[in-house]
Amino acid sequence: MNNQVDVASNLFTNTYRNVKLAGKSPPAADVSGTASCFDTTKLSIQRAGGHKALDVTNNEFPVWDKSNSNYRYPSAKPNPKQFLKRGEGDTIKKGVPEIKPAPPSAGAYRRRDNPPNTAFRRFYERGDLPIAIDHRGTKNVIAWKVEIEKLDYHHYLPIFFDGIREIQEPYRFLAVKGVEDMLKAGGSKILPVIPQLIIPIKTALNTRDHTVMCITLQLLQQLVSSADLVGEALVPYYRQVLPIFNLYKNKNKNLGDKIDYGQKNYDCLGELIADTLALFEQRGGDDAFINIKYMVPTYESCVTYA
């Protein structure tokens, strides 16, 4: 765990760099539909990472033609006002190319819904979590009101993992820092909780939000390295987690022969996924590689066998 990146400490630095220096737009501040005790609006009906059907008409899809056993685009209904007029013979001889509608975009990389209705936000605003922010000179930390070793990991660790998809402060910092602190002090308590962490991790990855995915991948690396047998316990759940890895595996910064001076920020999805998959294989035991290869066919082994 010593060589892992301190994810929570870099959150405020990354936000300042992106918003103040790079001029990017800050995260949205819409907090309606949180289902917390301080919110009087309706509960958001959006599902985090939910898939939406394509908003296209039937004319944009080809139909099956039984006469020639092939797909064809439906032709428009003939207009009685469109008839041959005098002087249009040259146009007919040249031929007018048939304009076919372009296929609709699937939107595989489009950012999906991420409503602020996490269980972590609800529990924190209700005062059920024994945490508070400790503002220090160099960086913020969490002031735990009880010893971390005495916490019920079956109850608290899934709640903190559910909050890693938050994009607003202080919920994002508290959730990420809480996960890091609990993983450092968890030891043997982490392994039995692995099945309860799969759905929050899968939901955070399915949001397709670049920032949320980077945080989730870095925390996955810390989770695998936190205790023995955790990597092997994750192998049966590769089918829930790795499809997003396969989708974003090649999302690298294509700079040509330029130098990327922001490598220390560790925000390149392609590099994060490659490092996470390598750690999965190293920590996942004998069956890790074949299961990774099944879900990510282009993955090449990083383990050298003597």
mmCIF file of C-alpha atoms in Angstrom:
data_model
loop_
_atom_site.group_PDB
_atom_site.id
_atom_site.type_symbol
_atom_site.label_atom_id
_atom_site.label_comp_id
_atom_site.label_asym_id
_atom_site.label_seq_id
_atom_site.Cartn_x
_atom_site.Cartn_y
_atom_site.Cartn_z
ATOM 1 C CA MET A 1 0.000 0.000 0.000
ATOM 2 C CA ASN A 2 2.981 2.313 0.307
ATOM 3 C CA ASN A 3 3.324 2.840 -3.450
ATOM 4 C CA GLN A 4 -0.370 3.602 -3.983
ATOM 5 C CA VAL A 5 -1.524 7.095 -4.930
ATOM 6 C CA ASP A 6 -3.274 9.136 -2.240
ATOM 7 C CA VAL A 7 -6.455 9.668 -4.235
ATOM 8 C CA ALA A 8 -8.374 11.841 -1.756
ATOM 9 C CA SER A 9 -5.502 14.298 -1.286
ATOM 10 C CA ASN A 10 -5.376 14.973 -5.036
ATOM 11 C CA LEU A 11 -9.095 15.734 -5.434
ATOM 12 C CA PHE A 12 -8.946 19.425 -4.504
ATOM 13 C CA THR A 13 -5.693 19.890 -6.440
ATOM 14 C CA ASN A 14 -7.172 18.346 -9.573
ATOM 15 C CA THR A 15 -10.340 20.422 -9.283
ATOM 16 C CA TYR A 16 -8.343 23.633 -8.880
ATOM 17 C CA ARG A 17 -6.138 22.739 -11.838
ATOM 18 C CA ASN A 18 -9.059 21.895 -14.123
ATOM 19 C CA VAL A 19 -11.403 24.738 -13.162
ATOM 20 C CA LYS A 20 -9.104 27.634 -12.265
ATOM 21 C CA LEU A 21 -6.104 26.990 -14.505
ATOM 22 C CA ALA A 22 -7.453 24.996 -17.452
ATOM 23 C CA GLY A 23 -10.807 26.834 -17.515
ATOM 24 C CA LYS A 24 -12.971 23.725 -17.583
ATOM 25 C CA SER A 25 -16.528 23.860 -16.319
ATOM 26 C CA PRO A 26 -16.990 22.790 -12.670
ATOM 27 C CA PRO A 27 -19.231 19.831 -11.770
ATOM 28 C CA ALA A 28 -22.960 20.461 -11.915
ATOM 29 C CA ALA A 29 -24.474 21.817 -8.708
ATOM 30 C CA ASP A 30 -27.965 20.332 -9.109
ATOM 31 C CA VAL A 31 -28.747 18.586 -5.823
ATOM 32 C CA SER A 32 -32.454 17.893 -6.367
ATOM 33 C CA GLY A 33 -33.714 14.366 -5.898
ATOM 34 C CA THR A 34 -31.149 13.310 -3.305
ATOM 35 C CA ALA A 35 -33.690 11.640 -0.996
ATOM 36 C CA SER A 36 -31.862 13.119 1.989
ATOM 37 C CA CYS A 37 -33.548 14.563 5.039
ATOM 38 C CA PHE A 38 -32.669 18.119 3.911
ATOM 39 C CA ASP A 39 -34.145 17.749 0.415
ATOM 40 C CA THR A 40 -37.842 18.434 -0.121
ATOM 41 C CA THR A 41 -37.833 17.733 -3.859
ATOM 42 C CA LYS A 42 -38.991 14.521 -5.465
ATOM 43 C CA LEU A 43 -36.713 11.519 -5.478
ATOM 44 C CA SER A 44 -34.785 11.333 -8.745
ATOM 45 C CA ILE A 45 -36.129 8.619 -11.053
ATOM 46 C CA GLN A 46 -32.792 8.399 -12.856
ATOM 47 C CA ARG A 47 -30.702 5.308 -12.273
ATOM 48 C CA ALA A 48 -26.972 5.811 -11.947
ATOM 49 C CA GLY A 49 -25.269 4.430 -15.045
ATOM 50 C CA GLY A 50 -28.613 3.490 -16.584
ATOM 51 C CA HIS A 51 -28.817 2.843 -20.328
ATOM 52 C CA LYS A 52 -31.202 4.936 -22.426
ATOM 53 C CA ALA A 53 -32.806 3.752 -25.621
ATOM 54 C CA LEU A 54 -31.781 5.464 -28.853
ATOM 55 C CA ASP A 55 -34.000 8.395 -29.739
ATOM 56 C CA VAL A 56 -34.422 7.637 -33.439
ATOM 57 C CA THR A 57 -37.338 7.159 -35.779
ATOM 58 C CA ASN A 58 -38.182 3.974 -37.651
ATOM 59 C CA ASN A 59 -37.106 5.523 -40.949
ATOM 60 C CA GLU A 60 -33.490 5.592 -39.755
ATOM 61 C CA PHE A 61 -33.285 1.804 -39.416
ATOM 62 C CA PRO A 62 -33.008 -0.591 -42.378
ATOM 63 C CA VAL A 63 -35.730 -3.214 -42.833
ATOM 64 C CA TRP A 64 -35.437 -6.801 -44.021
ATOM 65 C CA ASP A 65 -36.445 -7.316 -47.643
ATOM 66 C CA LYS A 66 -37.650 -10.877 -48.340
ATOM 67 C CA SER A 67 -37.441 -10.451 -52.124
ATOM 68 C CA ASN A 68 -33.636 -10.153 -52.252
ATOM 69 C CA SER A 69 -32.819 -11.443 -48.724
ATOM 70 C CA ASN A 70 -31.089 -8.246 -47.733
ATOM 71 C CA TYR A 71 -31.561 -5.155 -45.601
ATOM 72 C CA ARG A 72 -32.733 -1.976 -47.278
ATOM 73 C CA TYR A 73 -33.721 1.465 -46.107
ATOM 74 C CA PRO A 74 -37.435 2.173 -46.395
ATOM 75 C CA SER A 75 -38.315 4.453 -49.258
ATOM 76 C CA ALA A 76 -40.375 7.562 -48.726
ATOM 77 C CA LYS A 77 -43.998 7.701 -49.743
ATOM 78 C CA PRO A 78 -44.254 9.076 -53.301
ATOM 79 C CA ASN A 79 -45.374 12.662 -53.614
ATOM 80 C CA PRO A 80 -47.927 13.299 -56.413
ATOM 81 C CA LYS A 81 -46.491 16.766 -56.928
ATOM 82 C CA GLN A 82 -43.078 15.421 -57.851
ATOM 83 C CA PHE A 83 -43.399 14.605 -61.540
ATOM 84 C CA LEU A 84 -41.170 15.029 -64.551
ATOM 85 C CA LYS A 85 -41.130 18.537 -65.899
ATOM 86 C CA ARG A 86 -39.889 19.983 -69.130
ATOM 87 C CA GLY A 87 -36.135 20.523 -69.152
ATOM 88 C CA GLU A 88 -35.297 17.897 -66.527
ATOM 89 C CA GLY A 89 -34.085 15.254 -68.968
ATOM 90 C CA ASP A 90 -30.408 16.026 -68.369
ATOM 91 C CA THR A 91 -30.900 15.535 -64.653
ATOM 92 C CA ILE A 92 -32.382 12.101 -65.217
ATOM 93 C CA LYS A 93 -29.534 11.100 -67.519
ATOM 94 C CA LYS A 94 -26.893 12.104 -64.967
ATOM 95 C CA GLY A 95 -28.700 10.271 -62.213
ATOM 96 C CA VAL A 96 -29.433 11.598 -58.738
ATOM 97 C CA PRO A 97 -27.543 9.677 -56.036
ATOM 98 C CA GLU A 98 -29.752 8.062 -53.442
ATOM 99 C CA ILE A 99 -29.291 9.719 -50.075
ATOM 100 C CA LYS A 100 -29.347 7.176 -47.283
ATOM 101 C CA PRO A 101 -29.677 8.264 -43.668
ATOM 102 C CA ALA A 102 -26.579 7.809 -41.548
ATOM 103 C CA PRO A 103 -26.780 5.123 -38.876
ATOM 104 C CA PRO A 104 -27.546 6.522 -35.422
ATOM 105 C CA SER A 105 -24.771 6.931 -32.895
ATOM 106 C CA ALA A 106 -24.769 4.225 -30.213
ATOM 107 C CA GLY A 107 -23.370 6.587 -27.556
ATOM 108 C CA ALA A 108 -21.165 3.957 -25.911
ATOM 109 C CA TYR A 109 -18.767 6.593 -24.532
ATOM 110 C CA ARG A 110 -21.447 9.122 -23.659
ATOM 111 C CA ARG A 111 -21.647 10.158 -20.018
ATOM 112 C CA ARG A 112 -24.619 8.547 -18.322
ATOM 113 C CA ASP A 113 -26.876 9.670 -15.515
ATOM 114 C CA ASN A 114 -25.283 10.093 -12.108
ATOM 115 C CA PRO A 115 -27.977 11.432 -9.758
ATOM 116 C CA PRO A 116 -26.888 12.562 -6.268
ATOM 117 C CA ASN A 117 -28.918 9.896 -4.485
ATOM 118 C CA THR A 118 -26.121 7.771 -3.041
ATOM 119 C CA ALA A 119 -26.567 5.925 0.230
ATOM 120 C CA PHE A 120 -23.431 7.643 1.512
ATOM 121 C CA ARG A 121 -24.968 11.113 1.126
ATOM 122 C CA ARG A 122 -28.152 10.014 2.878
ATOM 123 C CA PHE A 123 -26.321 8.430 5.813
ATOM 124 C CA TYR A 124 -23.890 11.339 6.172
ATOM 125 C CA GLU A 125 -26.571 14.043 6.239
ATOM 126 C CA ARG A 126 -28.524 11.990 8.747
ATOM 127 C CA GLY A 127 -25.502 11.883 11.040
ATOM 128 C CA ASP A 128 -25.112 8.104 10.966
ATOM 129 C CA LEU A 129 -21.446 8.072 9.903
ATOM 130 C CA PRO A 130 -18.740 8.610 12.559
ATOM 131 C CA ILE A 131 -16.672 10.997 10.438
ATOM 132 C CA ALA A 132 -15.848 14.688 10.137
ATOM 133 C CA ILE A 133 -13.370 16.695 8.089
ATOM 134 C CA ASP A 134 -10.152 17.603 9.863
ATOM 135 C CA HIS A 135 -8.782 20.721 8.126
ATOM 136 C CA ARG A 136 -5.005 20.707 8.293
ATOM 137 C CA GLY A 137 -2.321 22.922 6.858
ATOM 138 C CA THR A 138 -1.156 20.719 4.003
ATOM 139 C CA LYS A 139 -4.178 18.540 3.275
ATOM 140 C CA ASN A 140 -7.526 17.532 4.698
ATOM 141 C CA VAL A 141 -8.054 14.242 6.477
ATOM 142 C CA ILE A 142 -10.963 12.494 8.155
ATOM 143 C CA ALA A 143 -11.378 12.787 11.904
ATOM 144 C CA TRP A 144 -12.842 9.424 12.874
ATOM 145 C CA LYS A 145 -15.014 9.539 15.977
ATOM 146 C CA VAL A 146 -14.300 5.869 16.670
ATOM 147 C CA GLU A 147 -11.338 3.640 15.981
ATOM 148 C CA ILE A 148 -11.408 2.300 12.418
ATOM 149 C CA GLU A 149 -10.508 -1.202 13.604
ATOM 150 C CA LYS A 150 -13.742 -1.341 15.630
ATOM 151 C CA LEU A 151 -16.024 -0.484 12.696
ATOM 152 C CA ASP A 152 -18.445 -3.009 11.224
ATOM 153 C CA TYR A 153 -16.982 -3.391 7.725
ATOM 154 C CA HIS A 154 -20.061 -5.265 6.470
ATOM 155 C CA HIS A 155 -22.114 -2.144 7.151
ATOM 156 C CA TYR A 156 -19.808 0.816 6.538
ATOM 157 C CA LEU A 157 -17.473 -0.214 3.686
ATOM 158 C CA PRO A 158 -20.272 -0.705 1.075
ATOM 159 C CA ILE A 159 -21.733 2.668 2.074
ATOM 160 C CA PHE A 160 -18.416 4.431 1.527
ATOM 161 C CA PHE A 161 -17.894 2.634 -1.798
ATOM 162 C CA ASP A 162 -21.351 3.768 -2.902
ATOM 163 C CA GLY A 163 -20.228 7.379 -2.400
ATOM 164 C CA ILE A 164 -17.186 7.255 -4.704
ATOM 165 C CA ARG A 165 -19.396 8.260 -7.640
ATOM 166 C CA GLU A 166 -20.229 11.572 -5.945
ATOM 167 C CA ILE A 167 -18.984 14.652 -7.801
ATOM 168 C CA GLN A 168 -19.770 17.290 -5.152
ATOM 169 C CA GLU A 169 -17.882 18.240 -2.041
ATOM 170 C CA PRO A 170 -17.626 17.328 0.779
ATOM 171 C CA TYR A 171 -19.305 14.015 -0.079
ATOM 172 C CA ARG A 172 -16.735 13.014 -2.678
ATOM 173 C CA PHE A 173 -13.738 13.685 -0.434
ATOM 174 C CA LEU A 174 -15.287 12.002 2.596
ATOM 175 C CA ALA A 175 -16.256 8.888 0.629
ATOM 176 C CA VAL A 176 -12.910 8.484 -1.132
ATOM 177 C CA LYS A 177 -10.819 9.231 1.955
ATOM 178 C CA GLY A 178 -13.026 6.971 4.054
ATOM 179 C CA VAL A 179 -12.490 4.083 1.636
ATOM 180 C CA GLU A 180 -8.721 4.632 1.703
ATOM 181 C CA ASP A 181 -8.569 4.752 5.499
ATOM 182 C CA MET A 182 -10.710 1.635 5.890
ATOM 183 C CA LEU A 183 -8.666 -0.306 3.339
ATOM 184 C CA LYS A 184 -5.418 0.586 5.112
ATOM 185 C CA ALA A 185 -6.701 -0.551 8.511
ATOM 186 C CA GLY A 186 -9.037 -3.341 7.374
ATOM 187 C CA GLY A 187 -6.760 -6.354 7.090
ATOM 188 C CA SER A 188 -8.731 -9.591 7.267
ATOM 189 C CA LYS A 189 -12.066 -7.741 7.601
ATOM 190 C CA ILE A 190 -12.056 -6.736 3.913
ATOM 191 C CA LEU A 191 -12.242 -10.187 2.326
ATOM 192 C CA PRO A 192 -15.756 -11.157 3.562
ATOM 193 C CA VAL A 193 -17.194 -7.835 2.315
ATOM 194 C CA ILE A 194 -16.070 -8.233 -1.334
ATOM 195 C CA PRO A 195 -19.484 -9.433 -2.672
ATOM 196 C CA GLN A 196 -21.185 -6.325 -1.274
ATOM 197 C CA LEU A 197 -18.731 -3.993 -3.046
ATOM 198 C CA ILE A 198 -19.372 -5.216 -6.601
ATOM 199 C CA ILE A 199 -22.604 -3.307 -7.245
ATOM 200 C CA PRO A 200 -21.239 0.102 -6.046
ATOM 201 C CA ILE A 201 -18.068 -0.407 -8.115
ATOM 202 C CA LYS A 202 -20.037 -1.443 -11.199
ATOM 203 C CA THR A 203 -22.413 1.526 -10.796
ATOM 204 C CA ALA A 204 -19.515 3.993 -10.522
ATOM 205 C CA LEU A 205 -17.875 2.609 -13.665
ATOM 206 C CA ASN A 206 -21.151 2.599 -15.612
ATOM 207 C CA THR A 207 -21.576 6.346 -15.157
ATOM 208 C CA ARG A 208 -18.946 6.736 -17.926
ATOM 209 C CA ASP A 209 -17.771 9.878 -16.108
ATOM 210 C CA HIS A 210 -14.020 10.299 -16.680
ATOM 211 C CA THR A 211 -13.332 11.675 -13.190
ATOM 212 C CA VAL A 212 -15.441 9.062 -11.404
ATOM 213 C CA MET A 213 -13.869 6.240 -13.403
ATOM 214 C CA CYS A 214 -10.324 7.392 -12.594
ATOM 215 C CA ILE A 215 -11.129 7.501 -8.873
ATOM 216 C CA THR A 216 -12.791 4.070 -9.023
ATOM 217 C CA LEU A 217 -9.845 2.475 -10.834
ATOM 218 C CA GLN A 218 -7.325 3.844 -8.341
ATOM 219 C CA LEU A 219 -9.440 2.589 -5.434
ATOM 220 C CA LEU A 220 -9.713 -0.813 -7.113
ATOM 221 C CA GLN A 221 -5.926 -0.996 -7.142
ATOM 222 C CA GLN A 222 -5.848 -0.212 -3.434
ATOM 223 C CA LEU A 223 -8.605 -2.772 -2.769
ATOM 224 C CA VAL A 224 -6.686 -5.566 -4.503
ATOM 225 C CA SER A 225 -3.490 -4.677 -2.606
ATOM 226 C CA SER A 226 -5.172 -4.170 0.770
ATOM 227 C CA ALA A 227 -5.155 -7.783 2.019
ATOM 228 C CA ASP A 228 -4.362 -11.332 1.019
ATOM 229 C CA LEU A 229 -6.798 -13.273 -1.185
ATOM 230 C CA VAL A 230 -8.773 -10.144 -2.088
ATOM 231 C CA GLY A 231 -7.547 -10.353 -5.696
ATOM 232 C CA GLU A 232 -8.616 -13.990 -5.924
ATOM 233 C CA ALA A 233 -12.016 -13.164 -4.408
ATOM 234 C CA LEU A 234 -12.626 -10.643 -7.207
ATOM 235 C CA VAL A 235 -12.110 -13.191 -10.014
ATOM 236 C CA PRO A 236 -15.730 -14.503 -10.011
ATOM 237 C CA TYR A 237 -16.968 -10.918 -10.431
ATOM 238 C CA TYR A 238 -14.873 -10.017 -13.495
ATOM 239 C CA ARG A 239 -17.963 -10.309 -15.701
ATOM 240 C CA GLN A 240 -19.567 -7.414 -13.829
ATOM 241 C CA VAL A 241 -16.500 -5.146 -13.699
ATOM 242 C CA LEU A 242 -14.359 -5.800 -16.778
ATOM 243 C CA PRO A 243 -16.785 -4.906 -19.627
ATOM 244 C CA ILE A 244 -16.094 -1.216 -18.967
ATOM 245 C CA PHE A 245 -12.363 -1.982 -18.942
ATOM 246 C CA ASN A 246 -12.661 -3.513 -22.410
ATOM 247 C CA LEU A 247 -14.573 -0.469 -23.657
ATOM 248 C CA TYR A 248 -12.070 2.154 -22.455
ATOM 249 C CA LYS A 249 -8.869 0.125 -22.733
ATOM 250 C CA ASN A 250 -7.541 2.221 -25.638
ATOM 251 C CA LYS A 251 -8.561 5.629 -24.248
ATOM 252 C CA ASN A 252 -5.015 6.960 -24.142
ATOM 253 C CA LYS A 253 -3.683 10.461 -24.693
ATOM 254 C CA ASN A 254 -2.597 10.461 -28.327
ATOM 255 C CA LEU A 255 0.103 13.166 -28.210
ATOM 256 C CA GLY A 256 2.363 11.935 -30.991
ATOM 257 C CA ASP A 257 5.966 12.891 -30.181
ATOM 258 C CA LYS A 258 4.955 15.446 -27.543
ATOM 259 C CA ILE A 259 5.628 15.102 -23.826
ATOM 260 C CA ASP A 260 2.808 14.627 -21.352
ATOM 261 C CA TYR A 261 3.774 16.752 -18.368
ATOM 262 C CA GLY A 262 0.660 15.654 -16.467
ATOM 263 C CA GLN A 263 1.649 12.023 -15.949
ATOM 264 C CA LYS A 264 1.818 12.600 -12.195
ATOM 265 C CA ASN A 265 -1.911 13.364 -12.212
ATOM 266 C CA TYR A 266 -2.617 9.731 -13.184
ATOM 267 C CA ASP A 267 -5.791 10.618 -15.052
ATOM 268 C CA CYS A 268 -5.307 8.671 -18.298
ATOM 269 C CA LEU A 269 -7.955 5.967 -18.508
ATOM 270 C CA GLY A 270 -5.927 3.707 -20.783
ATOM 271 C CA GLU A 271 -2.940 3.678 -18.432
ATOM 272 C CA LEU A 272 -5.132 3.218 -15.366
ATOM 273 C CA ILE A 273 -6.948 0.258 -16.919
ATOM 274 C CA ALA A 274 -3.677 -1.354 -18.045
ATOM 275 C CA ASP A 275 -2.168 -0.997 -14.560
ATOM 276 C CA THR A 276 -5.348 -2.271 -12.883
ATOM 277 C CA LEU A 277 -5.573 -5.331 -15.146
ATOM 278 C CA ALA A 278 -1.906 -6.114 -14.502
ATOM 279 C CA LEU A 279 -2.532 -5.903 -10.756
ATOM 280 C CA PHE A 280 -5.608 -8.123 -11.117
ATOM 281 C CA GLU A 281 -3.519 -10.767 -12.855
ATOM 282 C CA GLN A 282 -0.683 -10.597 -10.331
ATOM 283 C CA ARG A 283 -3.015 -10.810 -7.339
ATOM 284 C CA GLY A 284 -5.758 -12.996 -8.794
ATOM 285 C CA GLY A 285 -4.095 -16.383 -8.692
ATOM 286 C CA ASP A 286 -3.925 -19.024 -11.415
ATOM 287 C CA ASP A 287 -7.385 -18.369 -12.883
ATOM 288 C CA ALA A 288 -7.039 -14.597 -13.183
ATOM 289 C CA PHE A 289 -5.467 -14.413 -16.648
ATOM 290 C CA ILE A 290 -7.946 -16.705 -18.424
ATOM 291 C CA ASN A 291 -10.888 -14.805 -16.913
ATOM 292 C CA ILE A 292 -9.397 -11.424 -17.835
ATOM 293 C CA LYS A 293 -8.703 -12.684 -21.361
ATOM 294 C CA TYR A 294 -12.313 -13.823 -21.678
ATOM 295 C CA MET A 295 -13.651 -10.319 -20.934
ATOM 296 C CA VAL A 296 -10.782 -8.268 -22.456
ATOM 297 C CA PRO A 297 -9.623 -10.249 -25.522
ATOM 298 C CA THR A 298 -6.802 -7.833 -26.382
ATOM 299 C CA TYR A 299 -5.172 -8.113 -22.966
ATOM 300 C CA GLU A 300 -1.656 -9.550 -22.913
ATOM 301 C CA SER A 301 -0.185 -11.188 -19.830
ATOM 302 C CA CYS A 302 2.245 -9.155 -17.730
ATOM 303 C CA VAL A 303 3.442 -12.120 -15.665
ATOM 304 C CA THR A 304 6.661 -13.859 -16.721
ATOM 305 C CA TYR A 305 6.617 -17.564 -16.040
ATOM 306 C CA ALA A 306 9.990 -19.238 -15.580
#
